[in-house]
Coordinates of C-alpha atoms in Angstrom, one line a residue:
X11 CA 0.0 0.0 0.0
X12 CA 1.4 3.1 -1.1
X13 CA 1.7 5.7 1.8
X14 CA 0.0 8.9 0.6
X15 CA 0.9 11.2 3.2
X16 CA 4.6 11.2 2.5
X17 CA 6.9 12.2 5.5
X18 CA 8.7 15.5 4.4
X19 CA 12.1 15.9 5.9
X20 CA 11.8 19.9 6.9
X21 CA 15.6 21.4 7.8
X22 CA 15.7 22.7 11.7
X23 CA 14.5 26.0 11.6
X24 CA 17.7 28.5 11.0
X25 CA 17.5 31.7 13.2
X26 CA 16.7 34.7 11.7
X27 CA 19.9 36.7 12.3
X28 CA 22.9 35.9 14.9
X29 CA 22.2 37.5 17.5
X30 CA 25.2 39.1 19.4
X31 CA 25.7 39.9 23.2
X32 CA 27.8 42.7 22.9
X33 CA 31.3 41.5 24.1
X34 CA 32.6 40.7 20.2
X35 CA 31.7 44.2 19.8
X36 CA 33.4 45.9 22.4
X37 CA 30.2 47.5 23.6
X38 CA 30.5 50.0 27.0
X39 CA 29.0 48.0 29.6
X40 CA 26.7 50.0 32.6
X41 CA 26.5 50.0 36.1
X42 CA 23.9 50.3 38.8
X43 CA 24.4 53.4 40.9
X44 CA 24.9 52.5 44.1
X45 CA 24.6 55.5 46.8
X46 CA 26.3 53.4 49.0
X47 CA 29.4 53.3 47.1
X48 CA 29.9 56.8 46.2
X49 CA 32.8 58.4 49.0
X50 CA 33.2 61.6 46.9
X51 CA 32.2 64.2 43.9
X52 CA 34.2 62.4 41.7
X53 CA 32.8 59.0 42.7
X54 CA 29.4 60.6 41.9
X55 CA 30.2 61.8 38.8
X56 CA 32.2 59.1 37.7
X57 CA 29.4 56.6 38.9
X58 CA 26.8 58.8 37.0
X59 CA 28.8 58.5 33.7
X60 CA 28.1 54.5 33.8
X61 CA 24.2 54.5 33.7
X62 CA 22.1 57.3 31.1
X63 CA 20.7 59.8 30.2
X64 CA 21.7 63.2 31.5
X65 CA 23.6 61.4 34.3
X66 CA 25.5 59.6 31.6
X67 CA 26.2 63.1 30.1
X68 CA 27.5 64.6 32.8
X69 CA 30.5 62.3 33.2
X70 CA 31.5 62.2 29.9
X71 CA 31.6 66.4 30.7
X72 CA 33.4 65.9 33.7
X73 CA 36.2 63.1 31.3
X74 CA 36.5 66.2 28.7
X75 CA 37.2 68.6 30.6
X76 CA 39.9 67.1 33.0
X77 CA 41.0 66.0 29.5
X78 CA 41.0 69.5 28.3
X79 CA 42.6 70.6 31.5
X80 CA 45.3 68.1 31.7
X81 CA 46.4 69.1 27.9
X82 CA 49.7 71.0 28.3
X83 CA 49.0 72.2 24.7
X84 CA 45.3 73.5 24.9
X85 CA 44.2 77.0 25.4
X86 CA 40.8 76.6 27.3
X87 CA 38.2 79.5 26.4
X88 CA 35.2 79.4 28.6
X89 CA 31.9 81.4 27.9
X90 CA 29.2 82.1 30.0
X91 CA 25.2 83.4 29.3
X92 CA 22.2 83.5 31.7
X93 CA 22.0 85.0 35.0
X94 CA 24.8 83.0 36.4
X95 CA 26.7 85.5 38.6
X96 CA 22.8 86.5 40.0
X97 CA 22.3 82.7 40.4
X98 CA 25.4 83.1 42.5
X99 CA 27.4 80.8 40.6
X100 CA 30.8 83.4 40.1
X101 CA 32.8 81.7 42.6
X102 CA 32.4 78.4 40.4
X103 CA 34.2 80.3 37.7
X104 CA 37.0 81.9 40.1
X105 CA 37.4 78.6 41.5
X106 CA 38.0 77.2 37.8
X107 CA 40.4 79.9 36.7
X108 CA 42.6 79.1 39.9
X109 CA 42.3 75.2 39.2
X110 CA 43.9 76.2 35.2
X111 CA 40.5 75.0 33.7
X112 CA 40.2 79.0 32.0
X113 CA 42.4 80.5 30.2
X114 CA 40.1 83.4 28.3
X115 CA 36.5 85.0 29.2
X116 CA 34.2 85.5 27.4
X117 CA 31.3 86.8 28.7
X118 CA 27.5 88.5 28.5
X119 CA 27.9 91.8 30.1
X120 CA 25.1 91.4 32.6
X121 CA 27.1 88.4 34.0
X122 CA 30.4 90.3 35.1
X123 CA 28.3 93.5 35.9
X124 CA 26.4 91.7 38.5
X125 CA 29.4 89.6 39.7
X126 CA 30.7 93.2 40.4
X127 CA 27.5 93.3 43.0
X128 CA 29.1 90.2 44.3
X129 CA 33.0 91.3 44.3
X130 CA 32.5 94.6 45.7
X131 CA 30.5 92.8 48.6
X132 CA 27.0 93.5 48.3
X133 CA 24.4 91.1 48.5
X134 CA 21.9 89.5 46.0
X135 CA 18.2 87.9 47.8
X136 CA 16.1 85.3 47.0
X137 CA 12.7 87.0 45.4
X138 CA 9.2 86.6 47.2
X139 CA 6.8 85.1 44.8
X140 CA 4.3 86.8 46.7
X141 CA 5.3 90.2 45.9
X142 CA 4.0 91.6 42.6
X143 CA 6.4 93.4 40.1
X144 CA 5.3 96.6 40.3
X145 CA 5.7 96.8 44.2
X146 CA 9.3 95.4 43.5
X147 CA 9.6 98.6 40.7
X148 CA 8.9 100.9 43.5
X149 CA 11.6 99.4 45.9
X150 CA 14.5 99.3 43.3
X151 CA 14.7 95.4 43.4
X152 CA 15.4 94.3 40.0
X153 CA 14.0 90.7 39.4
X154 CA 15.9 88.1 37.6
X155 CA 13.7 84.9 37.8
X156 CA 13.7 83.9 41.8
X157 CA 16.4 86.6 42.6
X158 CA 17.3 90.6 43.1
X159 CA 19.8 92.7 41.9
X160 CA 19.5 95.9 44.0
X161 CA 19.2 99.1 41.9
X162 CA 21.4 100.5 44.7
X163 CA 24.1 97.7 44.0
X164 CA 23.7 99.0 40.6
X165 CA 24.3 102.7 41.1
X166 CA 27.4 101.4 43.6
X167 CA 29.0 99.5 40.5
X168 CA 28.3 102.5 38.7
X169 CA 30.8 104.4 40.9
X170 CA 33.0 101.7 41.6
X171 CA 33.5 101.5 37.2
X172 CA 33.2 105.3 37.0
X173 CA 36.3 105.6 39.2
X174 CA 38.4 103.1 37.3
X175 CA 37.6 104.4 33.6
X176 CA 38.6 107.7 34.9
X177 CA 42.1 106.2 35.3
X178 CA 42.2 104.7 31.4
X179 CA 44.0 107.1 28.5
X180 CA 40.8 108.7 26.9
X181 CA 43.0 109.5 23.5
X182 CA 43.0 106.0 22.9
X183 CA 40.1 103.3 22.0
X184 CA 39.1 101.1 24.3
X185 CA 38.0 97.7 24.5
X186 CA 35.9 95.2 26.6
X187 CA 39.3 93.4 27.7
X188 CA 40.7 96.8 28.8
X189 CA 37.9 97.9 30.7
X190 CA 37.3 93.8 32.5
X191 CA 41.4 94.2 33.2
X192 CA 41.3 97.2 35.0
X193 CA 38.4 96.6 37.0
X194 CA 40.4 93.1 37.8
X195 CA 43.3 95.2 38.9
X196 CA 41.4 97.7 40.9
X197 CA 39.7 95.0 42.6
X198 CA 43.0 93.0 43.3
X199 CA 44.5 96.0 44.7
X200 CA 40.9 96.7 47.1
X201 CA 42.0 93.2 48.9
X202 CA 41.6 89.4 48.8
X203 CA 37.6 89.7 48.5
X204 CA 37.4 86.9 46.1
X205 CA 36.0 87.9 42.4
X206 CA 35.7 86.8 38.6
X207 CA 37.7 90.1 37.3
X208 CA 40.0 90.0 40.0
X209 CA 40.8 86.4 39.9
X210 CA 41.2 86.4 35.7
X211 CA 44.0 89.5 36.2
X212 CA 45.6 88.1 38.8
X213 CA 45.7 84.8 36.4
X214 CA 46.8 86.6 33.1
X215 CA 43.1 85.7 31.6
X216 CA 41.3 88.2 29.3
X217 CA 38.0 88.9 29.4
X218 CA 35.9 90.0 26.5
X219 CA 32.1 90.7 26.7
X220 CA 31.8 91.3 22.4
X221 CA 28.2 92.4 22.9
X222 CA 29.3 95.0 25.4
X223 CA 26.7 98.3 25.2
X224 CA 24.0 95.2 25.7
X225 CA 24.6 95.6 29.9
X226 CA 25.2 97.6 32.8
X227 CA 28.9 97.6 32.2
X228 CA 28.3 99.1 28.9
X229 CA 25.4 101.6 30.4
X230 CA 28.3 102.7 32.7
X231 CA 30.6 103.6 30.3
X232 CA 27.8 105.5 27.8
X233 CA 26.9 107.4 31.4
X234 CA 30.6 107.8 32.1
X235 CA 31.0 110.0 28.9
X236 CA 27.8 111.8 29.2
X237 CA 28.9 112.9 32.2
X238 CA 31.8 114.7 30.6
X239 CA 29.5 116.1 28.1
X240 CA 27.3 117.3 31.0
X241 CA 30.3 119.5 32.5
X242 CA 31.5 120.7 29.4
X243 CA 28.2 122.5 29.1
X244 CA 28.0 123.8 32.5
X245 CA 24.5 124.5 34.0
X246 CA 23.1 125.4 30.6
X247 CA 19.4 124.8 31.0
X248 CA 18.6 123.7 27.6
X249 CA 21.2 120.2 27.4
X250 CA 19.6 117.5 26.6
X251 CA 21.7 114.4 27.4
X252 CA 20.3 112.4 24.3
X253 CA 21.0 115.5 21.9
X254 CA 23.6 116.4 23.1
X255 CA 25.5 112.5 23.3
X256 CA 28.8 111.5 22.1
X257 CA 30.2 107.9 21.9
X258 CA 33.4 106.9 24.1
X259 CA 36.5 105.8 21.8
X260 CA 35.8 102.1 21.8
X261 CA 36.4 99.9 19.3
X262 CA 34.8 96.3 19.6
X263 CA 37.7 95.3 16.6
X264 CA 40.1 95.4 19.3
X265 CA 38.6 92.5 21.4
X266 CA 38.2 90.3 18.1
X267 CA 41.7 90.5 17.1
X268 CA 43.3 90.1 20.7
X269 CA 41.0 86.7 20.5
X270 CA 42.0 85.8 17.1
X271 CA 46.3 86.0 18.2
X272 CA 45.3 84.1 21.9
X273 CA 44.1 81.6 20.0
X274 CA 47.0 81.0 17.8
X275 CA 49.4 80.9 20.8
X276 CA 48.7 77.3 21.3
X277 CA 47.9 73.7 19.1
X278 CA 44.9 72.6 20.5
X279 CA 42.1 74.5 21.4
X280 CA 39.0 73.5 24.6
X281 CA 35.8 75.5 24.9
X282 CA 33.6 75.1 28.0
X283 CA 30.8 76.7 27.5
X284 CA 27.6 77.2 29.7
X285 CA 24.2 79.0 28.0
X286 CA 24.9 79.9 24.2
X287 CA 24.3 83.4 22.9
X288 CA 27.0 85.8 21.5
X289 CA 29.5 84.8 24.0
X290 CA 29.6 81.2 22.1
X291 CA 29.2 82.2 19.2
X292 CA 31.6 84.9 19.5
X293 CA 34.5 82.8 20.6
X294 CA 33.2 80.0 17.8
X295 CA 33.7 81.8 15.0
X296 CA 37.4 82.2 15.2
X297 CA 37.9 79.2 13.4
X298 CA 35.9 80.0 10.2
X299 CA 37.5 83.8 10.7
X300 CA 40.9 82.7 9.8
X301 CA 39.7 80.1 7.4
X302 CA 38.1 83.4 5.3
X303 CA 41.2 85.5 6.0
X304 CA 43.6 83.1 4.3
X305 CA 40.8 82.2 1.7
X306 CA 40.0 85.9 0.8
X307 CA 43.4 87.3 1.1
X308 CA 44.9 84.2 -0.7
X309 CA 47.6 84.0 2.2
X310 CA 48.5 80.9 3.9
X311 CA 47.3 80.5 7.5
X312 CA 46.7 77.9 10.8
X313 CA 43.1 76.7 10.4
X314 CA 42.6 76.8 14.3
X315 CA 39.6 74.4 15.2
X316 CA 38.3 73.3 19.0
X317 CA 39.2 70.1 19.7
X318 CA 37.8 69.9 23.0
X319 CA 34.0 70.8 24.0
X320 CA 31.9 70.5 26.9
X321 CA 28.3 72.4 26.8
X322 CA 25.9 73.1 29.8
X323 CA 22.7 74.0 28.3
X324 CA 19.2 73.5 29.0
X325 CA 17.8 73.7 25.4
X326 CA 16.9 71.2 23.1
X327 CA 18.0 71.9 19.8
X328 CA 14.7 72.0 17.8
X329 CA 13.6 75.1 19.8
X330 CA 15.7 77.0 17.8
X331 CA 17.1 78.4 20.7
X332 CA 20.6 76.7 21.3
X333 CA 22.4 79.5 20.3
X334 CA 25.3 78.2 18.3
X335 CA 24.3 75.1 17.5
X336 CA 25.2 71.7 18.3
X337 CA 29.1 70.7 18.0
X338 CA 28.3 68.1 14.9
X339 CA 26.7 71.1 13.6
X340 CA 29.8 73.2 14.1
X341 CA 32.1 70.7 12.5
X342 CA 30.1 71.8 9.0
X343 CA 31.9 74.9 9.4
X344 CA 35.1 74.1 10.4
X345 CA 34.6 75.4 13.9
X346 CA 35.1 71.4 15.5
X347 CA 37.9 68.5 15.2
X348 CA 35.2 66.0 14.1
X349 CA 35.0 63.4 16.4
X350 CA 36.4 61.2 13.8
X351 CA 40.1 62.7 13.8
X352 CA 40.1 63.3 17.6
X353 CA 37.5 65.6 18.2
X354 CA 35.9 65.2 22.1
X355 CA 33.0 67.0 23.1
X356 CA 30.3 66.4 25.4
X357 CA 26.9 68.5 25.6
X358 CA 24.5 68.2 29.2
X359 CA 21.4 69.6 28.5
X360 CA 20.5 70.6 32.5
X361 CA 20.0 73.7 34.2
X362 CA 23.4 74.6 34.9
X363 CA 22.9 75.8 38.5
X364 CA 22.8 72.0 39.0
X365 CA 25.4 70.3 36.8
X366 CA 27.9 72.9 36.7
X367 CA 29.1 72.9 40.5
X368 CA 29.0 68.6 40.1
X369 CA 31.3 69.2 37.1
X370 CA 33.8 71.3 38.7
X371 CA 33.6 69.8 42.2
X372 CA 34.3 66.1 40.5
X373 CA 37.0 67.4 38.4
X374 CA 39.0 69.5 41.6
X375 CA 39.1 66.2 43.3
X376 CA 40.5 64.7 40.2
X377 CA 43.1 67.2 39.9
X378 CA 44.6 67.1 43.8
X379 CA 44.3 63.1 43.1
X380 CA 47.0 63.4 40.5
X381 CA 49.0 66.0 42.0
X382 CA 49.0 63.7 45.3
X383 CA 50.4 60.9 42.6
X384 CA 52.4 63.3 41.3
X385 CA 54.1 64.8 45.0
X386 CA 54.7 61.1 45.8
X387 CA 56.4 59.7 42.5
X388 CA 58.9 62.5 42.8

């Protein structure tokens, strides 16, 4: 009898695709957190680098810039936006420019004018939510978010910066690095009060603040020469301060190429950067600068490019509002290494008043570790 339901002999089923489990490919492996393990900063910070997310972020910050730091040969620009020195986060940057992570400022205005507030010893106070605007108006407490600036700490800056551009050569143009440099020294010379501008004179570092007239600082200086104008007219009752104005000699081109020969002094280049705005931007665009100049004037020159970037900004990029763009985005026009030739960056997107002083903290304690190493090899 022939058997009609012939047996067929099916193959074992093949798996669809080999699956791998990571090792062959050299794959990062992560680790719990355990706050039971963590002793210091820089076990917090190294511990948060193993797991994700922003956590993950913020040690691969804390890796670039004690890379960055470390570098004999890289000239570390820092720039700062947002209400940082108000969010009293100035001694953070002091502490960073005595540690060597700094080696040039740049800077929104409103951020050294109200670390002034700080420098000079006044005070800054958390804001009452209760406490409408307009009743704040009346008092002279300027809001910024949860916080006040004092108009009266304002109006003692004012005479503070009055006194110093009174010592500056009026025949010549000045700059935003002049101005920051002789408040530093003025400020070194009051005492040991601890300060940004004091601590980057006393530290060779410049400071530039390239949208300058966009700040106190800059309302200073426009008053400062008013006032002259003022005298020269005695008490003639018909001056009108706004008629009547005349521009200090200052000369924004002077900051711009004091920044474009700092940054050839060295090979590599680092830029730690917290908020975006001009101040990144600004110190960005050095790169594509030279590129043009030896482009347009047909002249061989260095193509500077950072090699090194860490970023502390809230902003996600489709917002529009990352001023400066994202480092990949930067390597389009030759402002970045790419990562490809050697090009370490790493961008936290947090509020910075909470993983800036993590960063710097972490990275301190990494620093004295090596130096201990260092004291006992010799």
């Amino acid at each position: 009898m022939s058997d009609r339901h012939p047996h067929h002999h099916h193959e074992p089923p093949r798996a669809v695709r080999d699956l791998s489990d990571g090792v062959e490919d050299q794959l990062v492996p992560l680790t719990a957190l355990d706050p039971l393990q963590i002793n210091s900063f820089d076990d917090l910070v190294t511990a948060m680098g193993r797991t994700a997310f922003s956590g993950r972020s913020l040690g691969e910050a804390c890796d670039v810039l004690t890379e960055m730091t470390l570098d004999p040969e890289c000239l570390i620009v820092a720039t700062f936006s947002g209400a940082m020195t108000v969010a009293k986060m100035g001694l953070v940057i002091v502490r960073m420019i005595e540690a060597g992570m700094i080696h040039a400022i740049i800077s929104t205005g409103a951020l050294m004018a109200h670390g002034l507030s700080e420098a000079v010893g006044l005070t800054h106070y958390k804001a009452n939510p209760n406490v409408p605007d307009e009743a704040l108006f009346q008092k002279g407490y300027n809001r910024v978010y949860d916080t006040l600036e004092m108009e009266k700490n304002l109006n003692t800056i004012d005479e503070f910066v009055r006194a110093q551009l009174d010592k500056l050569d009026p025949n010549v143009p000045w700059s935003s690095e002049m101005i920051c440099r002789q408040l530093g020294k003025a400020l070194a010379e009051m005492g040991d009060s601890p300060g940004i501008l004091r601590s980057a004179y006393l530290h060779n570092v410049p400071v530039y603040v390239p949208a300058f007239t966009d700040s106190e600082m800059g309302l200073d200086v426009a008053v400062w020469k008013l006032r002259q104008i003022h005298a020269q007219h005695g008490n003639d009752p018909n001056f009108d301060p706004f008629k009547h104005a005349a521009p200090p000699a200052y000369n924004p081109f002077l900051d711009l190429l004091s920044y474009a020969k700092l940054i050839g002094t060295k090979k590599k280049l680092g830029i730690f950067t917290i908020g975006g705005g001009v101040p990144r931007n600004w110190a960005q665009q050095v790169g594509p600068f030279y590129d043009i100049v030896g482009h347009r004037l047909g002249v061989e020159v260095e193509h500077p490019r950072f090699q090194y970037g860490v970023r502390i900004c809230p902003e996600p990029v489709h917002w529009g509002g990352l001023s400066g763009c994202t480092y990949s985005e930067g390597v389009s026009w030759g402002k970045f290494v790419p990562p490809n030739e050697g090009g370490r960056y790493a961008e936290v997107y947090a509020d910075a008043t909470v993983a800036w002083p993590l960063i710097v903290r972490a990275v301190l304690e990494r620093l004295e570790k090596r130096r201990g190493k260092a004291a006992e090899a010799k």
